[in-house]
């Protein structure tokens, strides 16, 4: 049995968003490039001139309701449009939804008036245990309905559609009943959620499982992609590991350019870098590189065909 | 494969790897393409998890990490994760027991068949013996991060307090501000870690505390975050003792009974913002009287 949320209701859902949220959602310019905000860069972000138009917060780090964290949160939100990205909700888990966690997300959403909140198509908790990693779920009807139900509950609670990101993976379930793009497509149809397309994750998973990355990009519902992530991976023997600890590789840049040229060049892009952080100016250089590619794609649209 | 079964299997393989993984009829064989291949793939998740937990602990215990160095801190974290909190609930209390674990480590007998692990642990034991102050450094690290992430403190409700009768005032219990934490140590931690410390009450500037100043060589430290920044303050033993009594829900009259001189410090604690509220409590005799009516 599928969840009774019709994708046609999505527009009505968007209409029901509070005015401030809709206003700010429009304030992230199409085809712009933002950066993941890290605490060590806050001073530079606030006090120096830079070309970064918006930032993404890893929401799990901003739950404190006092002190520096809260003051910085408010200060940044007053100056820049923000988006929220989470890793701790464990949407795909069979555990009950963590409402305490969601209440904290809602608090940050309301405090910052962030444009949207995104989470992953994965799970990280089971029974009374939780791991700091994003584990894959099987792509089955059962998992689809389970995840759709939870996304709907989250959207009802937050009173806005959320974005779901494709996670990178190193294993897949042999009982899969559909491909990852089909799973994501159905999830969007069932819940009215949007997609956060992580190009690096598409590349990593494709290499690890022998998928065609180009075909993957063709099969996802591109009209529902609301944000793109670009990050780095490292190679361990024959496996690519999503690490967010380096710049995007040449292959990932190439896949990004392919996406911009063939599908969408108006979606906001976010540069993700969480570990072994470089200087803020090094991140800005990557942000500018992505922006250059978007401008180039916008100036000439030449469709390419997947081989 | 059912979703719950998949999650149980995967969690089991990541968190508690076991020999069943190599048996073809193990439910995990559903993870493609084959077990030998799987094990190396699953070990990526296992490493991610351990690395993630280690990074979590490193963020909390930054001074402990600096003193121990990367290698030993990593060994310490891995031992702690495997022995104390394998993969527990990741909440604000994760890794709380690390200071205690450090304290016990040198007393532990090393049971492991794996030679590299045994070597690591033996080296670790020697390293910890050379840093006897490390347990207290870790305790300070813990309370520094507790204060950093604490909720905002409230304003002391003076008007509500004045509305109470003297009897009610004597029997209420005080609420401590969420950002304050304290510890005592035989080590001069601020000097060791080159941290700035403020003194709230010093015998030179405040003769009233000379009579109650500790004669021991212990240092009493309080960590607070009045507004934005976390601060470390050196406090008197009297303040330290009073904070402990308040934490144990002693009322003003209980405190006076326990140690009369301490009750005079309550107003100072309110002034510092360390007490930000109170909970009215009727004395037992009144409760009994009421229930008999």
Tab-separated table of C-alpha atoms in Angstrom, chain A residues 39 61 64-71 92-94 123-126 128-138 140 142-143 146 168-175 208-209 239 241, chain B residues 1-4 6-8 10-11 14-15 29-32 37-38 41-42 44-45 48-50 52-53 55-56 86-92 148-152 225 227-229:
chain	number	residue	atom	x	y	z
A	39	UNK	CA	32.515	27.491	12.689
A	61	UNK	CA	25.928	21.544	14.991
A	64	UNK	CA	22.480	25.101	21.260
A	65	UNK	CA	20.052	27.676	22.612
A	66	UNK	CA	22.546	30.079	24.060
A	67	UNK	CA	26.118	31.313	23.975
A	68	UNK	CA	28.319	31.709	20.934
A	69	UNK	CA	26.541	29.078	18.843
A	70	UNK	CA	23.190	30.800	19.152
A	71	UNK	CA	24.609	34.298	18.705
A	92	UNK	CA	15.117	5.387	6.727
A	93	UNK	CA	15.323	3.726	10.139
A	94	UNK	CA	12.626	1.386	11.428
A	123	UNK	CA	19.460	5.349	8.017
A	124	UNK	CA	21.879	5.632	10.938
A	125	UNK	CA	20.071	4.155	13.936
A	126	UNK	CA	18.690	0.784	14.853
A	128	UNK	CA	18.994	1.735	20.822
A	129	UNK	CA	22.122	2.264	18.771
A	130	UNK	CA	23.194	5.048	16.481
A	131	UNK	CA	26.239	5.429	14.263
A	132	UNK	CA	27.796	8.593	12.851
A	133	UNK	CA	27.454	7.425	9.258
A	134	UNK	CA	24.790	7.203	6.575
A	135	UNK	CA	23.883	3.580	5.882
A	136	UNK	CA	22.082	2.466	2.724
A	137	UNK	CA	18.523	1.190	2.684
A	138	UNK	CA	17.230	-1.503	0.333
A	140	UNK	CA	12.091	-2.089	-2.109
A	142	UNK	CA	8.417	-1.703	1.729
A	143	UNK	CA	11.322	0.711	2.245
A	146	UNK	CA	8.239	3.460	5.057
A	168	UNK	CA	26.919	7.533	-1.386
A	169	UNK	CA	27.153	3.787	-0.800
A	170	UNK	CA	29.648	0.933	-0.779
A	171	UNK	CA	27.208	-1.981	-0.613
A	172	UNK	CA	23.764	-2.592	-2.001
A	173	UNK	CA	21.052	-5.040	-1.150
A	174	UNK	CA	20.595	-7.979	-3.525
A	175	UNK	CA	16.855	-7.834	-2.783
A	208	UNK	CA	31.434	1.373	-6.561
A	209	UNK	CA	28.460	-0.499	-8.019
A	239	UNK	CA	36.558	1.638	-3.787
A	241	UNK	CA	35.000	6.736	-0.364
B	1	UNK	CA	14.759	-8.971	2.600
B	2	UNK	CA	12.614	-7.022	5.035
B	3	UNK	CA	13.733	-3.525	5.925
B	4	UNK	CA	14.101	-4.295	9.636
B	6	UNK	CA	18.407	-5.524	6.580
B	7	UNK	CA	18.987	-2.857	9.212
B	8	UNK	CA	19.574	-5.387	11.985
B	10	UNK	CA	23.928	-4.316	8.661
B	11	UNK	CA	24.140	-2.853	12.161
B	14	UNK	CA	29.211	-2.862	11.439
B	15	UNK	CA	28.956	-2.618	15.187
B	29	UNK	CA	24.687	-12.929	2.505
B	30	UNK	CA	21.894	-10.886	0.978
B	31	UNK	CA	24.403	-8.100	0.771
B	32	UNK	CA	25.845	-8.445	-2.696
B	37	UNK	CA	34.035	-8.845	-1.072
B	38	UNK	CA	31.416	-7.620	1.374
B	41	UNK	CA	33.104	-3.025	1.833
B	42	UNK	CA	31.503	-3.298	5.248
B	44	UNK	CA	34.521	0.949	5.136
B	45	UNK	CA	31.378	1.655	7.129
B	48	UNK	CA	33.724	5.526	9.059
B	49	UNK	CA	31.868	4.856	12.295
B	50	UNK	CA	35.006	4.557	14.405
B	52	UNK	CA	33.317	9.553	13.261
B	53	UNK	CA	33.170	8.656	16.944
B	55	UNK	CA	36.381	12.817	15.742
B	56	UNK	CA	33.391	13.468	18.018
B	86	UNK	CA	30.669	0.750	21.447
B	87	UNK	CA	27.967	2.587	19.575
B	88	UNK	CA	25.608	3.965	22.102
B	89	UNK	CA	23.131	6.716	21.638
B	90	UNK	CA	24.906	9.701	20.140
B	91	UNK	CA	23.613	12.435	22.368
B	92	UNK	CA	25.056	15.217	24.482
B	148	UNK	CA	29.597	25.984	25.708
B	149	UNK	CA	26.461	24.192	24.525
B	150	UNK	CA	24.275	24.939	27.557
B	151	UNK	CA	20.945	26.705	27.324
B	152	UNK	CA	20.710	30.385	28.104
B	225	UNK	CA	29.062	31.096	30.131
B	227	UNK	CA	26.571	35.417	27.730
B	228	UNK	CA	28.646	34.453	24.707
B	229	UNK	CA	32.001	33.203	25.885
